[in-house]
CSV table of C-alpha atoms in Angstrom, one decimal:
chain,number,residue,atom,x,y,z
A,1,UNK,CA,0.0,0.0,0.0
A,2,UNK,CA,1.0,3.6,-0.5
A,3,UNK,CA,1.3,5.9,2.5
A,4,UNK,CA,3.3,8.8,4.0
A,5,UNK,CA,6.7,7.6,5.1
A,6,UNK,CA,7.4,7.4,8.8
A,7,UNK,CA,10.1,9.4,10.5
A,8,UNK,CA,12.9,8.5,12.9
A,9,UNK,CA,12.9,11.8,14.8
A,10,UNK,CA,16.7,11.9,14.3
A,11,UNK,CA,16.5,15.7,13.5
A,12,UNK,CA,14.8,18.7,15.2
A,13,UNK,CA,12.5,19.2,12.3
A,14,UNK,CA,8.8,19.6,13.0
A,15,UNK,CA,6.4,17.4,11.1
A,16,UNK,CA,5.4,20.3,8.8
A,17,UNK,CA,9.1,21.1,8.1
A,18,UNK,CA,9.8,17.5,7.2
A,19,UNK,CA,6.8,17.4,4.8
A,20,UNK,CA,8.3,20.5,3.2
A,21,UNK,CA,11.6,18.7,3.0
A,22,UNK,CA,9.8,15.7,1.4
A,23,UNK,CA,8.4,18.0,-1.3
A,24,UNK,CA,11.9,19.5,-1.9
A,25,UNK,CA,13.3,15.9,-2.2
A,26,UNK,CA,10.7,15.3,-5.0
A,27,UNK,CA,11.4,18.5,-6.8
A,28,UNK,CA,15.1,18.6,-5.9
A,29,UNK,CA,16.9,21.0,-8.2
A,30,UNK,CA,14.6,23.7,-9.3
A,31,UNK,CA,11.4,24.9,-7.6
A,32,UNK,CA,9.9,28.0,-6.1
A,33,UNK,CA,8.0,29.2,-3.0
A,34,UNK,CA,4.8,28.9,-4.9
A,35,UNK,CA,5.4,25.2,-5.6
A,36,UNK,CA,5.6,24.6,-1.8
A,37,UNK,CA,2.5,26.5,-0.8
A,38,UNK,CA,-0.3,24.3,0.6
A,39,UNK,CA,-2.7,25.0,-2.3
A,40,UNK,CA,-0.1,23.8,-4.8
A,41,UNK,CA,2.0,21.3,-2.9
A,42,UNK,CA,0.2,18.0,-3.6
A,43,UNK,CA,-0.4,18.7,-7.3
A,44,UNK,CA,3.2,19.7,-7.9
A,45,UNK,CA,4.8,16.9,-5.8
A,46,UNK,CA,2.2,14.2,-6.4
A,47,UNK,CA,2.4,13.4,-2.7
A,48,UNK,CA,-0.9,12.4,-1.0
A,49,UNK,CA,-0.2,14.4,2.1
A,50,UNK,CA,0.5,18.1,2.8
A,51,UNK,CA,1.8,20.5,5.4
A,52,UNK,CA,-0.4,23.0,7.3
A,53,UNK,CA,1.9,26.0,6.9
A,54,UNK,CA,0.6,29.4,5.7
A,55,UNK,CA,2.6,31.3,3.0
A,56,UNK,CA,4.6,33.4,5.5
A,57,UNK,CA,5.5,30.3,7.4
A,58,UNK,CA,6.7,28.5,4.2
A,59,UNK,CA,8.8,31.5,3.4
A,60,UNK,CA,10.3,31.6,6.9
A,61,UNK,CA,11.0,27.9,6.8
A,62,UNK,CA,12.8,28.2,3.4
A,63,UNK,CA,14.9,31.0,4.8
A,64,UNK,CA,15.8,28.9,7.9
A,65,UNK,CA,16.6,25.9,5.6
A,66,UNK,CA,18.9,28.3,3.6
A,67,UNK,CA,20.7,29.4,6.8
A,68,UNK,CA,21.2,25.7,7.7
A,69,UNK,CA,22.4,25.1,4.1
A,70,UNK,CA,19.6,22.6,3.5
A,71,UNK,CA,18.8,24.6,0.3
A,72,UNK,CA,20.4,27.0,-2.0
A,73,UNK,CA,18.5,30.1,-3.2
A,74,UNK,CA,19.1,31.3,-6.7
A,75,UNK,CA,18.0,34.9,-7.4
A,76,UNK,CA,16.0,35.6,-10.5
A,77,UNK,CA,15.6,38.8,-12.4
A,78,UNK,CA,11.9,39.0,-11.4
A,79,UNK,CA,13.0,39.4,-7.8
A,80,UNK,CA,12.0,35.9,-6.8
A,81,UNK,CA,14.3,33.0,-6.6
A,82,UNK,CA,14.6,29.4,-7.6
A,83,UNK,CA,15.4,26.9,-4.8
A,84,UNK,CA,17.5,23.7,-5.0
A,85,UNK,CA,18.0,21.1,-2.3
A,86,UNK,CA,21.6,20.8,-0.9
A,87,UNK,CA,23.5,17.9,0.4
A,88,UNK,CA,22.8,18.9,4.0
A,89,UNK,CA,19.1,18.9,3.3
A,90,UNK,CA,19.4,15.5,1.7
A,91,UNK,CA,21.2,14.1,4.7
A,92,UNK,CA,18.5,15.4,7.0
A,93,UNK,CA,15.9,13.8,4.8
A,94,UNK,CA,17.8,10.5,4.9
A,95,UNK,CA,18.3,10.7,8.6
A,96,UNK,CA,14.5,11.1,9.1
A,97,UNK,CA,13.3,8.4,6.7
A,98,UNK,CA,16.2,5.9,6.8
A,99,UNK,CA,15.5,4.7,3.3
A,100,UNK,CA,16.7,1.2,2.2
A,101,UNK,CA,18.6,2.1,-0.9
A,102,UNK,CA,19.2,-1.5,-1.7
A,103,UNK,CA,15.5,-1.7,-2.5
A,104,UNK,CA,15.3,1.6,-4.5
A,105,UNK,CA,14.1,1.2,-8.1
A,106,UNK,CA,12.4,3.8,-10.3
A,107,UNK,CA,11.7,4.6,-13.9
A,108,UNK,CA,11.3,7.4,-16.4
A,109,UNK,CA,9.4,7.5,-19.6
A,110,UNK,CA,10.8,9.4,-22.6
A,111,UNK,CA,9.4,10.4,-26.0
A,112,UNK,CA,11.7,11.1,-29.0
A,113,UNK,CA,10.7,11.7,-32.6
A,114,UNK,CA,12.1,10.1,-35.8
A,115,UNK,CA,12.8,12.0,-39.0
A,116,UNK,CA,9.1,11.6,-40.0
A,117,UNK,CA,8.0,13.1,-36.7
A,118,UNK,CA,6.7,9.8,-35.4
A,119,UNK,CA,6.9,9.2,-31.6
A,120,UNK,CA,9.5,6.8,-30.3
A,121,UNK,CA,8.9,5.8,-26.7
A,122,UNK,CA,11.5,4.4,-24.3
A,123,UNK,CA,11.6,3.6,-20.6
A,124,UNK,CA,14.7,3.9,-18.4
A,125,UNK,CA,14.7,1.9,-15.2
A,126,UNK,CA,17.4,2.6,-12.6
A,127,UNK,CA,18.5,1.0,-9.4
A,128,UNK,CA,21.7,0.1,-7.5
A,129,UNK,CA,20.6,-3.6,-7.7
A,130,UNK,CA,20.4,-5.1,-11.2
A,131,UNK,CA,18.0,-8.0,-10.4
A,132,UNK,CA,15.5,-5.4,-8.9
A,133,UNK,CA,15.3,-3.7,-12.3
A,134,UNK,CA,14.2,-7.0,-14.0
A,135,UNK,CA,11.7,-7.7,-11.1
A,136,UNK,CA,10.2,-4.2,-11.7
A,137,UNK,CA,10.1,-4.8,-15.5
A,138,UNK,CA,8.4,-8.1,-15.2
A,139,UNK,CA,5.8,-6.7,-12.8
A,140,UNK,CA,5.2,-3.6,-14.9
A,141,UNK,CA,4.6,-5.7,-18.0
A,142,UNK,CA,2.3,-8.1,-16.2
A,143,UNK,CA,0.2,-5.4,-14.6
A,144,UNK,CA,0.0,-3.2,-17.7
A,145,UNK,CA,2.1,-0.3,-16.5
A,146,UNK,CA,4.5,-0.8,-19.5
A,147,UNK,CA,3.7,-2.3,-22.9
A,148,UNK,CA,5.7,-3.7,-25.9
A,149,UNK,CA,9.0,-3.5,-24.2
A,150,UNK,CA,11.8,-4.6,-26.5
A,151,UNK,CA,14.1,-6.4,-24.2
A,152,UNK,CA,16.6,-7.3,-26.9
A,153,UNK,CA,17.3,-3.7,-27.6
A,154,UNK,CA,18.4,-2.7,-24.1
A,155,UNK,CA,20.9,0.1,-23.6
A,156,UNK,CA,22.9,-1.0,-20.6
A,157,UNK,CA,24.6,1.6,-18.3
A,158,UNK,CA,26.5,0.5,-15.2
A,159,UNK,CA,28.5,3.0,-13.2
A,160,UNK,CA,30.6,2.4,-10.1
A,161,UNK,CA,31.0,4.8,-7.2
A,162,UNK,CA,28.0,6.8,-8.4
A,163,UNK,CA,27.1,9.9,-6.4
A,164,UNK,CA,23.4,10.6,-6.8
A,165,UNK,CA,21.6,13.8,-6.0
A,166,UNK,CA,24.9,15.2,-4.8
A,167,UNK,CA,24.7,13.1,-1.7
A,168,UNK,CA,23.8,9.4,-2.0
A,169,UNK,CA,26.8,7.2,-2.8
A,170,UNK,CA,26.4,3.9,-4.5
A,171,UNK,CA,29.1,1.3,-5.2
A,172,UNK,CA,27.1,0.3,-8.3
A,173,UNK,CA,24.3,2.0,-10.1
A,174,UNK,CA,22.4,0.6,-13.1
A,175,UNK,CA,20.3,2.4,-15.8
A,176,UNK,CA,18.7,0.2,-18.4
A,177,UNK,CA,16.8,1.8,-21.3
A,178,UNK,CA,14.4,-0.1,-23.4
A,179,UNK,CA,12.3,0.9,-26.4
A,180,UNK,CA,8.6,0.4,-25.5
A,181,UNK,CA,5.1,1.2,-26.6
A,182,UNK,CA,3.3,4.4,-25.8
A,183,UNK,CA,1.8,5.0,-22.4
A,184,UNK,CA,-1.2,7.2,-21.6
A,185,UNK,CA,-3.5,8.0,-18.7
A,186,UNK,CA,-6.3,5.8,-20.1
A,187,UNK,CA,-4.3,2.6,-19.9
A,188,UNK,CA,-5.8,0.0,-17.5
A,189,UNK,CA,-3.1,-0.8,-14.9
A,190,UNK,CA,-3.7,-3.6,-12.3
A,191,UNK,CA,-2.4,-1.6,-9.3
A,192,UNK,CA,-3.5,-4.4,-6.9
A,193,UNK,CA,-1.2,-6.8,-8.7
A,194,UNK,CA,1.6,-4.2,-8.8
A,195,UNK,CA,1.4,-3.6,-5.0
A,196,UNK,CA,1.2,-7.4,-4.3
A,197,UNK,CA,4.5,-7.9,-6.3
A,198,UNK,CA,6.3,-4.7,-5.2
A,199,UNK,CA,9.3,-5.2,-3.0
A,200,UNK,CA,11.0,-1.9,-4.0
A,201,UNK,CA,10.3,1.8,-3.7
A,202,UNK,CA,10.6,4.4,-6.3
A,203,UNK,CA,8.9,7.4,-4.7
A,204,UNK,CA,8.0,8.6,-1.2
A,205,UNK,CA,4.6,7.0,-1.1
A,206,UNK,CA,6.1,3.7,-2.1
A,207,UNK,CA,8.8,4.2,0.6
A,208,UNK,CA,6.1,4.7,3.2
A,209,UNK,CA,4.3,1.5,2.2
A,210,UNK,CA,7.4,-0.6,1.6
A,211,UNK,CA,6.6,-4.2,2.7
A,212,UNK,CA,9.1,-5.9,5.0
A,213,UNK,CA,11.6,-8.2,3.3
């Protein structure tokens, strides 16, 4: 099941501050104050929970995070600023959620176009554990999350001593890219089957509902 991840209370962050940090983890390298406001937070982050902070409290928290070097503020010509999460913020996030990185597996869809302007879809699945990628792929195909994956045309990328998001260090990190069929919102996905098979996490809601090994 999907749910808000639990916290360890290893930091002095309030629950609302940690929820803001969760949103920053999702958005990571380029977001604004408006993205973090309560009325926008869930839509922008796709999290199913939200903080209770008013605008002035969000601004104050971001400034406190900047003073603690959790985030970096990048001024814009409009007078506003872009925000990016820093390594200290990532460490605080990791201290609070204690994620099992050996069970991390996520994916990204991409659309390219050929010379005749036809769509060419691909999926990149990434994880520090190679067998987990294939477990995800098998489940995604069976439940309908992915279609027409061409396994024999895989682009295999393996890096050692990978530093991810400027903080997380992996001895090994794999990215496998496959051509695949188009994916749209109207596709019927058997999410019950997906959750039954899932022993990985790829986002915060999956982390919160990660079943025991």
